[in-house]
Short mmCIF file of C-alpha atoms in Angstrom, two decimals:
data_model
loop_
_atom_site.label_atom_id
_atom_site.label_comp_id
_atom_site.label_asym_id
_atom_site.label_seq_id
_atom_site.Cartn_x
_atom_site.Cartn_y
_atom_site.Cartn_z
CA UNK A 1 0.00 0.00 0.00
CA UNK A 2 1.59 3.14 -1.70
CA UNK A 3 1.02 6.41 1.31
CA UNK A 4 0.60 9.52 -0.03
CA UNK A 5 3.06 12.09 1.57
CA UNK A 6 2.47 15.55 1.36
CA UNK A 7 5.44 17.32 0.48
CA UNK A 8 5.90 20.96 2.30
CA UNK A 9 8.03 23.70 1.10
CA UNK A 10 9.29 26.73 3.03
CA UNK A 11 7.32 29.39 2.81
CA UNK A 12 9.13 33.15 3.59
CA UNK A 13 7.96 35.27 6.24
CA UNK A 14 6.90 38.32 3.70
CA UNK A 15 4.93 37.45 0.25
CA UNK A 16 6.84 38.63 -2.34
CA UNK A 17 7.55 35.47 -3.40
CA UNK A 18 3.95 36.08 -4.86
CA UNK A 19 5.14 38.80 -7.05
CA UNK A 20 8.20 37.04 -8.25
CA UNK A 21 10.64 39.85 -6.77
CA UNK A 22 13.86 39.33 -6.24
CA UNK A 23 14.44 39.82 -2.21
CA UNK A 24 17.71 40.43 -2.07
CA UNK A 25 19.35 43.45 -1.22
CA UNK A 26 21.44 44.69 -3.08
CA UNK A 27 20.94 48.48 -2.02
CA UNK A 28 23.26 48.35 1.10
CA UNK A 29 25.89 45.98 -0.24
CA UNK A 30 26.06 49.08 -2.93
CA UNK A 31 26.30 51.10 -0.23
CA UNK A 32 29.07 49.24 1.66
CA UNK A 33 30.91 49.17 -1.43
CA UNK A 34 30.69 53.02 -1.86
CA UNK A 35 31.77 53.42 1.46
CA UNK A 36 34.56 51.11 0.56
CA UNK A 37 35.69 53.14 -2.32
CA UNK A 38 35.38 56.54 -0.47
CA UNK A 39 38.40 55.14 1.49
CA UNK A 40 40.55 55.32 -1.36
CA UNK A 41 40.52 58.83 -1.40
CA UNK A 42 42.02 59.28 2.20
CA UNK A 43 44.96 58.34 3.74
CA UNK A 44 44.54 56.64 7.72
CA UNK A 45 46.81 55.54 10.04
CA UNK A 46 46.26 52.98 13.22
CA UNK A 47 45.63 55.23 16.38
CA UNK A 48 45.57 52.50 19.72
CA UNK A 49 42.68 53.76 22.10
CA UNK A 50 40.88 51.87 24.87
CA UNK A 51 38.48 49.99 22.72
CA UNK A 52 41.38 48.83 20.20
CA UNK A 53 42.62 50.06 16.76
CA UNK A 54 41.30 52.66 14.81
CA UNK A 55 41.15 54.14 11.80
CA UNK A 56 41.71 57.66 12.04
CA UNK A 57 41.71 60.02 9.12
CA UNK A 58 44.76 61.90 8.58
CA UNK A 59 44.20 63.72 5.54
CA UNK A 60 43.19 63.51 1.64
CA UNK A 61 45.36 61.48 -0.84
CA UNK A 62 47.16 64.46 -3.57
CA UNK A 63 45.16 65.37 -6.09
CA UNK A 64 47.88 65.06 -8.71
CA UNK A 65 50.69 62.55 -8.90
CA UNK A 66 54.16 63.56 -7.71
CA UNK A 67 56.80 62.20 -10.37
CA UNK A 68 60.81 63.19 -10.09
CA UNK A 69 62.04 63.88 -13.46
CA UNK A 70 64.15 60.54 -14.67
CA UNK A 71 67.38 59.69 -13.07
CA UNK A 72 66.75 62.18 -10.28
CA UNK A 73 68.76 61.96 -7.24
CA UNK A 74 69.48 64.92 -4.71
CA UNK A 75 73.63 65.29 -4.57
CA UNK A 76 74.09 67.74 -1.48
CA UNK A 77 71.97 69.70 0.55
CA UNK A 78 69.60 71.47 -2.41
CA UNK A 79 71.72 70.80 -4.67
CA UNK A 80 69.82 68.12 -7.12
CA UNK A 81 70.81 66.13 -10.56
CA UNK A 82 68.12 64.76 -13.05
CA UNK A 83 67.61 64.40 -16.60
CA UNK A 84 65.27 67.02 -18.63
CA UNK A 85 62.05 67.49 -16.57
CA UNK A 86 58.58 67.09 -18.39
CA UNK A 87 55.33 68.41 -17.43
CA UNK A 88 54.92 66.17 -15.34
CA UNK A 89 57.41 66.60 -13.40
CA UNK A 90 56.67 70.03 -12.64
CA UNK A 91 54.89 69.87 -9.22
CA UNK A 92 57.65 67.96 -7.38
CA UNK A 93 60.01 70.31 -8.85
CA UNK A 94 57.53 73.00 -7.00
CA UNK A 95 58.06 70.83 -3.85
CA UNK A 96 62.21 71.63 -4.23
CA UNK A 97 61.40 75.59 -4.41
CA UNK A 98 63.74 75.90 -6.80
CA UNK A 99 66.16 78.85 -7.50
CA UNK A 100 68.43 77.68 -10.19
CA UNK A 101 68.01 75.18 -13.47
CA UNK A 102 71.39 74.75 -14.90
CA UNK A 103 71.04 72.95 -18.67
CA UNK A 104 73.61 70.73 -20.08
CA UNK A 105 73.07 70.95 -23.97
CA UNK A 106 74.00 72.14 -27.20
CA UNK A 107 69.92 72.79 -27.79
CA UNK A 108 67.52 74.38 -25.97
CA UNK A 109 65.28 72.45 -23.65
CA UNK A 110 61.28 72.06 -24.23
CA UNK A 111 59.13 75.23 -24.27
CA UNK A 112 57.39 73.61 -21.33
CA UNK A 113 60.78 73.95 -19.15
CA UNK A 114 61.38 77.83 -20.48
CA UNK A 115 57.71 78.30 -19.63
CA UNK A 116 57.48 76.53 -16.36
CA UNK A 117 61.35 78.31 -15.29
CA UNK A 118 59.78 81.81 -16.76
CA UNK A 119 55.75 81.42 -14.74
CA UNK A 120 57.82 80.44 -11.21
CA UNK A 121 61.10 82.85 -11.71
CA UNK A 122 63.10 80.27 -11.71
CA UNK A 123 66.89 81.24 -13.19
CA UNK A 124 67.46 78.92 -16.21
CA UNK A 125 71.24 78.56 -17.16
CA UNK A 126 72.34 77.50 -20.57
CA UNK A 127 75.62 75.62 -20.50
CA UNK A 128 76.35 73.98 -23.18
CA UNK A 129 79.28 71.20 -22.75
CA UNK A 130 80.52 72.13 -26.40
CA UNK A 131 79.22 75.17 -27.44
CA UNK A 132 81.40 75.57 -30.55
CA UNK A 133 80.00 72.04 -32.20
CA UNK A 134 78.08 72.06 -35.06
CA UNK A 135 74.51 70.30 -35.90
CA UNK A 136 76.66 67.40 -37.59
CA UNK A 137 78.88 66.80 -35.27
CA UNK A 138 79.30 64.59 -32.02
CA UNK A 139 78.32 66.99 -29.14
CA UNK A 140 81.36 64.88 -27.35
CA UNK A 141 84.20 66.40 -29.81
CA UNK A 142 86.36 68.82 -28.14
CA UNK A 143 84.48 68.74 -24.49
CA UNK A 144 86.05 72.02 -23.04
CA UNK A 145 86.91 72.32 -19.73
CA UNK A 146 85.86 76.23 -19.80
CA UNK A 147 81.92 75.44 -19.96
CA UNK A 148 82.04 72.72 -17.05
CA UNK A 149 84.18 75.75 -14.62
CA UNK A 150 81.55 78.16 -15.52
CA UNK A 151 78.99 75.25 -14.67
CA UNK A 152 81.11 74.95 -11.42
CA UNK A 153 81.18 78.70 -10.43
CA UNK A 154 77.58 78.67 -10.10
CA UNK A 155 77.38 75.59 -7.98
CA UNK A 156 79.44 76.43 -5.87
CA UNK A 157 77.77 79.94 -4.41
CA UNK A 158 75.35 79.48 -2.22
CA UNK A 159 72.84 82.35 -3.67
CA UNK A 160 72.06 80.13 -6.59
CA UNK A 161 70.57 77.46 -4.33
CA UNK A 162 68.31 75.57 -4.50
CA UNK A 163 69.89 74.45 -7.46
CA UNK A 164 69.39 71.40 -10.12
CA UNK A 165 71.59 70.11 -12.90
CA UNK A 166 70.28 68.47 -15.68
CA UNK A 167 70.85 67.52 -18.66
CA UNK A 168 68.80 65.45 -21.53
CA UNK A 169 68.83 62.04 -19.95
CA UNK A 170 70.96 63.32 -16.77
CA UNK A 171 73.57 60.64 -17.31
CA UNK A 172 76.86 61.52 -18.94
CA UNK A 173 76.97 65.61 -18.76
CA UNK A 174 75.24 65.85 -15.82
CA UNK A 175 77.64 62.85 -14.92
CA UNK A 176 80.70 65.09 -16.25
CA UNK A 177 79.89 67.99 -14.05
CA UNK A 178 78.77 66.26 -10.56
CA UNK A 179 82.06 63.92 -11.00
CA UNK A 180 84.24 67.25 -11.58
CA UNK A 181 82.27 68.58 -8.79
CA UNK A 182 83.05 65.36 -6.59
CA UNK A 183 87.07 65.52 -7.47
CA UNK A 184 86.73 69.26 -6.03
CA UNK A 185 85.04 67.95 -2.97
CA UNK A 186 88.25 65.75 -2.37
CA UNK A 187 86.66 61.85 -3.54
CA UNK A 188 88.89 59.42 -4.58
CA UNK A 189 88.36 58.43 -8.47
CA UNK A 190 87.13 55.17 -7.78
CA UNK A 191 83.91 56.57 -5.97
CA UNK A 192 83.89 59.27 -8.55
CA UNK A 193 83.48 56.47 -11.21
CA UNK A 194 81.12 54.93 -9.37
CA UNK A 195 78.69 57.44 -9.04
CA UNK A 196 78.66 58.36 -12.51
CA UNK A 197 78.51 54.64 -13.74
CA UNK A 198 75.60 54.52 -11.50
CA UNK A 199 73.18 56.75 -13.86
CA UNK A 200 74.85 55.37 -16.93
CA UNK A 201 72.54 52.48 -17.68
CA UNK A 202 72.77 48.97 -19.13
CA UNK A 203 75.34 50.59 -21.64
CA UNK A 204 77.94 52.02 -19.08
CA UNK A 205 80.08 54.85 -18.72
CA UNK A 206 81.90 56.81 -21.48
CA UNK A 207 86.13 56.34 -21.06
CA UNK A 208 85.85 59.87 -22.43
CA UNK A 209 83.68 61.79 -19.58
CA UNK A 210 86.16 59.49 -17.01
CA UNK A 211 89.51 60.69 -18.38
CA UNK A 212 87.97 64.29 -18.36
CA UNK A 213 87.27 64.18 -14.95
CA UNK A 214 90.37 62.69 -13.89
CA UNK A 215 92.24 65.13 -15.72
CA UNK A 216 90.08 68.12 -14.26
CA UNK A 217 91.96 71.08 -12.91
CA UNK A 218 90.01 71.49 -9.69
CA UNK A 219 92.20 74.78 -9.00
CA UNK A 220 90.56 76.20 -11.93
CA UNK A 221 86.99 76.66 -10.52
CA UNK A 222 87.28 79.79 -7.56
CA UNK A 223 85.66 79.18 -4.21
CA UNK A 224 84.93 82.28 -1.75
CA UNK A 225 84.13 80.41 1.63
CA UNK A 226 82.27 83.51 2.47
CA UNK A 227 79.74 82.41 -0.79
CA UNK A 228 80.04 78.75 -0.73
CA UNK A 229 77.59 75.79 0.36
CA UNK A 230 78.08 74.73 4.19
CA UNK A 231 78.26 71.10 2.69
CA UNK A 232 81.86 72.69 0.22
CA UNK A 233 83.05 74.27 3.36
CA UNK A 234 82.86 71.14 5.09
CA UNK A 235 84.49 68.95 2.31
CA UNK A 236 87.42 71.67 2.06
CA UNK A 237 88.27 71.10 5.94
#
């Protein structure tokens, strides 16, 4: 004898199952995940209180990006190396309050760097390593030793700082005038090659810019220790 059993089914508290609606809620899971996005827009720390960690507001994330021009790298107290800066480099170059650009080339930089130098006041020094070269020839031929002193001069008084050197990739004239700049400081040549090597990239340093700065006059470039950086002054002793 076959029993007939009644099968039961759960039935919800509410009745919308006799609409068809869908009863989940997906209004405050949208709202957790809003909540969970406006948190990208601050920055928090851990503050321990009584009742455990929290997370305390500190203050809104930038509302631009902060990018160092390439090869950047501060070399003494305001006294910075880098290669050519782009636009969007400009606000951390705000951030250095800059007093001085010094320019390593035989051709002028971007309008964008004689625009952003001209808006902020910012003294823009052309210095070309070989200013006699022509448009066909290697900007590397007859490196003179007269454009990296006047180069010198300037970085070493104080009333051009804050000061950067740059140069189109800020490797290997940037490299010749930091390492000159290093031999007057009193480094041995080994750290002075290393230093330079260390911007030069997968392809190395140039024997050329080494021998020049091994063969640099330091006597050549004046100091007055009543002009020069406390960091010079300190070298010197």
């Amino acid at each position: 004898m076959t029993s007939n059993v009644a099968e039961y089914e759960h039935v919800p508290d509410d009745e919308s199952y006799l609409t068809g609606e869908d009863v989940s809620m997906p209004e405050e899971e949208e709202e957790e995940e809003e909540e969970e996005d406006d948190d990208d827009d601050h920055i928090y720390i851990n503050e321990e209180t009584e009742s455990g960690r929290e997370k305390v507001l500190v203050s809104h994330a930038p509302l631009e990006r902060i990018v160092p021009p390439l090869n950047f790298c501060p070399v003494e107290r305001y006294l910075y190396r880098s290669g050519q800066p782009s636009p969007v480099n400009f606000p951390f170059l705000l951030n250095l309050k800059l007093k001085t650009i010094i320019w390593l080339s035989n051709e002028e930089p971007q309008d964008t760097l004689l625009e952003f130098c001209d808006s902020h006041r910012i003294n823009l020094q052309f210095a070309a390593i070989n200013p006699d070269a022509g448009e066909d020839d290697n900007p590397w031929d007859g490196l003179t030793e007269h454009s990296i002193i006047n180069v010198l001069q300037t970085i070493v008084t104080q009333e051009n700082y804050p000061l950067l050197v740059c140069c189109g990739m800020g490797r290997h004239r940037t490299g010749t005038v930091i390492g000159c700049l290093r031999r007057i400081m009193g480094w041995n040549l080994a750290s002075v090659s290393e230093e330079y090597r260390r911007f030069t990239g997968s392809r190395g340093g140039r024997i050329l810019v080494e021998l020049l700065i091994e063969a640099f006059d330091t006597k050549l470039v004046k100091i007055d220790k009543n002009k020069a950086p406390s960091w010079l002054l300190t070298a010197l002793e």
